């Protein structure tokens, strides 16, 4: 997240299209087109700035290297060996039953609306995956401990750089916040926080069916802070950042 590339989900035209046609599909190239209309925000490596554009490019690199579509790579090389049987990378607007309805204020009117049937393709490699509580509970440990990676690769992944928040750093697609290792995520109507604390062998998964901010902060951050303030007072998850799939309202 130090490329300097403009975050496509912050593009005004993109948001207008998404607001007026939330059920329409997007291709990765269409998403990149919204980003590449803008100049680089800074020189590569100069600073940290979370951009979903980076993840779309990474997904395309994976497809180029493997010669397979991203959803197949994730299913065969990640989900299957990790034993995640209730997780999928959707190729359309499919949403396995049962599922909670999601509510967001990221609408043309600014009012809270039901976003359950919005097409997640606009998130693609930046966060379109669908999962459930038990799978995410398993994934938290797999991700933090590097179960699917070599020790050398995991060590590289956990080399974090400062992101401007005390006690927090970002590595290769993973963050370390006060010792909690993992990631959060947000799509209109839904939020997740999936982290693991190796010192205590503790897992925390927060799933919410709203992404409406409270005092400018993610609702999942409040839950994470409240829980860790009680169970791991020496490792309180502060939740003052938003490294996830987001868009301007």
Short mmCIF file of N, CA and C in Angstrom, two decimals, residues 127-196:
data_model
loop_
_atom_site.label_atom_id
_atom_site.label_comp_id
_atom_site.label_asym_id
_atom_site.label_seq_id
_atom_site.Cartn_x
_atom_site.Cartn_y
_atom_site.Cartn_z
N UNK A 127 -11.78 -7.39 -2.24
CA UNK A 127 -12.64 -7.76 -1.13
C UNK A 127 -14.01 -8.31 -1.45
N UNK A 128 -14.15 -9.06 -2.55
CA UNK A 128 -15.47 -9.58 -2.91
C UNK A 128 -15.78 -10.92 -2.26
N UNK A 129 -14.83 -11.51 -1.56
CA UNK A 129 -15.04 -12.85 -0.99
C UNK A 129 -16.15 -12.85 0.06
N UNK A 130 -16.92 -13.94 0.06
CA UNK A 130 -18.02 -14.15 1.00
C UNK A 130 -17.64 -15.31 1.93
N UNK A 131 -17.87 -15.14 3.23
CA UNK A 131 -17.52 -16.19 4.18
C UNK A 131 -18.48 -16.18 5.36
N UNK A 132 -18.25 -17.08 6.31
CA UNK A 132 -19.07 -17.11 7.51
C UNK A 132 -18.19 -17.10 8.76
N UNK A 133 -18.81 -17.06 9.92
CA UNK A 133 -18.09 -16.90 11.18
C UNK A 133 -17.07 -18.01 11.43
N UNK A 134 -17.48 -19.24 11.27
CA UNK A 134 -16.58 -20.35 11.59
C UNK A 134 -15.39 -20.42 10.65
N UNK A 135 -15.63 -20.18 9.35
CA UNK A 135 -14.51 -20.17 8.41
C UNK A 135 -13.54 -19.04 8.73
N UNK A 136 -14.06 -17.88 9.07
CA UNK A 136 -13.20 -16.74 9.39
C UNK A 136 -12.44 -16.97 10.69
N UNK A 137 -13.05 -17.69 11.60
CA UNK A 137 -12.35 -18.04 12.83
C UNK A 137 -11.11 -18.90 12.51
N UNK A 138 -11.27 -19.83 11.58
CA UNK A 138 -10.13 -20.66 11.16
C UNK A 138 -9.12 -19.83 10.37
N UNK A 139 -9.63 -18.97 9.49
CA UNK A 139 -8.77 -18.18 8.63
C UNK A 139 -7.88 -17.23 9.42
N UNK A 140 -8.39 -16.70 10.51
CA UNK A 140 -7.62 -15.75 11.31
C UNK A 140 -6.28 -16.38 11.72
N UNK A 141 -6.32 -17.60 12.18
CA UNK A 141 -5.09 -18.28 12.62
C UNK A 141 -4.21 -18.67 11.43
N UNK A 142 -4.84 -19.15 10.35
CA UNK A 142 -4.08 -19.51 9.15
C UNK A 142 -3.31 -18.31 8.62
N UNK A 143 -3.98 -17.18 8.57
CA UNK A 143 -3.36 -15.96 8.04
C UNK A 143 -2.23 -15.47 8.93
N UNK A 144 -2.49 -15.43 10.23
CA UNK A 144 -1.51 -14.85 11.16
C UNK A 144 -0.29 -15.73 11.36
N UNK A 145 -0.46 -17.04 11.26
CA UNK A 145 0.65 -17.96 11.52
C UNK A 145 1.33 -18.44 10.25
N UNK A 146 0.74 -18.14 9.08
CA UNK A 146 1.39 -18.52 7.83
C UNK A 146 1.30 -19.99 7.51
N UNK A 147 0.20 -20.63 7.87
CA UNK A 147 0.03 -22.06 7.66
C UNK A 147 0.25 -22.48 6.21
N UNK A 148 -0.19 -21.66 5.27
CA UNK A 148 -0.10 -22.02 3.85
C UNK A 148 1.18 -21.54 3.19
N UNK A 149 2.05 -20.89 3.95
CA UNK A 149 3.27 -20.31 3.40
C UNK A 149 4.52 -20.93 3.99
N UNK A 150 5.65 -20.74 3.33
CA UNK A 150 6.92 -21.16 3.91
C UNK A 150 7.26 -20.18 5.04
N UNK A 151 8.06 -20.60 6.02
CA UNK A 151 8.45 -19.69 7.09
C UNK A 151 9.11 -18.42 6.56
N UNK A 152 9.91 -18.55 5.52
CA UNK A 152 10.60 -17.38 4.96
C UNK A 152 9.61 -16.39 4.36
N UNK A 153 8.62 -16.91 3.64
CA UNK A 153 7.61 -16.04 3.04
C UNK A 153 6.78 -15.36 4.12
N UNK A 154 6.39 -16.11 5.15
CA UNK A 154 5.61 -15.52 6.22
C UNK A 154 6.39 -14.43 6.94
N UNK A 155 7.69 -14.66 7.13
CA UNK A 155 8.53 -13.66 7.78
C UNK A 155 8.55 -12.37 6.97
N UNK A 156 8.62 -12.50 5.65
CA UNK A 156 8.59 -11.31 4.79
C UNK A 156 7.24 -10.62 4.89
N UNK A 157 6.20 -11.42 4.96
CA UNK A 157 4.86 -10.86 5.00
C UNK A 157 4.62 -10.04 6.26
N UNK A 158 5.24 -10.44 7.34
CA UNK A 158 5.01 -9.79 8.62
C UNK A 158 5.95 -8.61 8.88
N UNK A 159 6.78 -8.26 7.90
CA UNK A 159 7.61 -7.07 8.06
C UNK A 159 6.74 -5.85 7.78
N UNK A 160 6.32 -5.19 8.82
CA UNK A 160 5.37 -4.09 8.65
C UNK A 160 6.05 -2.73 8.61
N UNK A 161 5.38 -1.81 7.94
CA UNK A 161 5.83 -0.42 7.88
C UNK A 161 4.80 0.44 8.60
N UNK A 162 5.23 1.54 9.20
CA UNK A 162 4.29 2.42 9.92
C UNK A 162 3.19 2.94 9.01
N UNK A 163 1.99 3.10 9.58
CA UNK A 163 0.87 3.63 8.81
C UNK A 163 0.31 4.89 9.45
N UNK A 164 1.06 5.46 10.37
CA UNK A 164 0.64 6.70 10.99
C UNK A 164 -0.25 6.54 12.19
N UNK A 165 -0.39 5.32 12.68
CA UNK A 165 -1.19 5.04 13.87
C UNK A 165 -0.30 4.37 14.91
N UNK A 166 -0.24 4.88 16.12
CA UNK A 166 0.62 4.28 17.16
C UNK A 166 0.33 2.79 17.34
N UNK A 167 1.40 2.00 17.33
CA UNK A 167 1.25 0.57 17.56
C UNK A 167 0.71 -0.22 16.40
N UNK A 168 0.66 0.39 15.20
CA UNK A 168 0.11 -0.29 14.04
C UNK A 168 1.05 -0.23 12.85
N UNK A 169 1.12 -1.33 12.11
CA UNK A 169 1.92 -1.37 10.90
C UNK A 169 1.27 -2.25 9.87
N UNK A 170 1.64 -2.06 8.60
CA UNK A 170 1.06 -2.84 7.51
C UNK A 170 2.16 -3.56 6.76
N UNK A 171 1.95 -4.86 6.55
CA UNK A 171 2.92 -5.67 5.83
C UNK A 171 2.44 -6.00 4.43
N UNK A 172 2.62 -7.25 4.00
CA UNK A 172 2.18 -7.67 2.67
C UNK A 172 0.74 -8.17 2.75
N UNK A 173 -0.19 -7.22 2.66
CA UNK A 173 -1.60 -7.57 2.73
C UNK A 173 -2.07 -7.99 4.10
N UNK A 174 -1.40 -7.52 5.12
CA UNK A 174 -1.74 -7.91 6.49
C UNK A 174 -1.32 -6.79 7.42
N UNK A 175 -2.06 -6.59 8.52
CA UNK A 175 -1.65 -5.57 9.46
C UNK A 175 -1.37 -6.17 10.83
N UNK A 176 -0.61 -5.43 11.60
CA UNK A 176 -0.30 -5.78 12.99
C UNK A 176 -0.68 -4.56 13.82
N UNK A 177 -1.74 -4.70 14.60
CA UNK A 177 -2.22 -3.60 15.43
C UNK A 177 -2.15 -4.03 16.88
N UNK A 178 -1.20 -3.49 17.61
CA UNK A 178 -1.00 -3.84 19.01
C UNK A 178 -0.87 -5.36 19.21
N UNK A 179 -0.23 -6.02 18.23
CA UNK A 179 -0.03 -7.47 18.32
C UNK A 179 -1.09 -8.30 17.64
N UNK A 180 -2.24 -7.70 17.37
CA UNK A 180 -3.31 -8.41 16.65
C UNK A 180 -2.96 -8.41 15.16
N UNK A 181 -2.88 -9.60 14.56
CA UNK A 181 -2.49 -9.74 13.17
C UNK A 181 -3.70 -10.19 12.35
N UNK A 182 -3.93 -9.52 11.24
CA UNK A 182 -5.05 -9.91 10.38
C UNK A 182 -5.46 -8.79 9.46
N UNK A 183 -6.76 -8.63 9.28
CA UNK A 183 -7.27 -7.60 8.36
C UNK A 183 -8.73 -7.33 8.68
N UNK A 184 -9.19 -6.16 8.24
CA UNK A 184 -10.60 -5.86 8.32
C UNK A 184 -11.13 -5.70 6.91
N UNK A 185 -12.44 -5.57 6.79
CA UNK A 185 -13.03 -5.42 5.47
C UNK A 185 -14.34 -4.70 5.54
N UNK A 186 -14.70 -4.03 4.43
CA UNK A 186 -15.96 -3.29 4.42
C UNK A 186 -16.48 -3.17 2.99
N UNK A 187 -17.72 -3.59 2.81
CA UNK A 187 -18.48 -3.34 1.59
C UNK A 187 -19.78 -2.69 2.04
N UNK A 188 -20.44 -1.94 1.17
CA UNK A 188 -21.68 -1.29 1.60
C UNK A 188 -22.65 -2.28 2.23
N UNK A 189 -22.93 -2.09 3.52
CA UNK A 189 -23.87 -2.95 4.23
C UNK A 189 -23.24 -4.01 5.10
N UNK A 190 -21.93 -4.22 4.95
CA UNK A 190 -21.29 -5.30 5.71
C UNK A 190 -19.87 -4.90 6.15
N UNK A 191 -19.48 -5.40 7.32
CA UNK A 191 -18.11 -5.20 7.80
C UNK A 191 -17.61 -6.47 8.49
N UNK A 192 -16.30 -6.63 8.44
CA UNK A 192 -15.68 -7.75 9.14
C UNK A 192 -14.36 -7.30 9.75
N UNK A 193 -14.01 -7.95 10.84
CA UNK A 193 -12.71 -7.75 11.48
C UNK A 193 -12.24 -9.14 11.89
N UNK A 194 -11.11 -9.57 11.31
CA UNK A 194 -10.62 -10.93 11.52
C UNK A 194 -9.15 -10.86 11.92
N UNK A 195 -8.87 -11.08 13.20
CA UNK A 195 -7.51 -10.92 13.71
C UNK A 195 -7.15 -12.03 14.71
N UNK A 196 -5.84 -12.22 14.89
CA UNK A 196 -5.32 -13.26 15.77
C UNK A 196 -4.17 -12.69 16.57
#
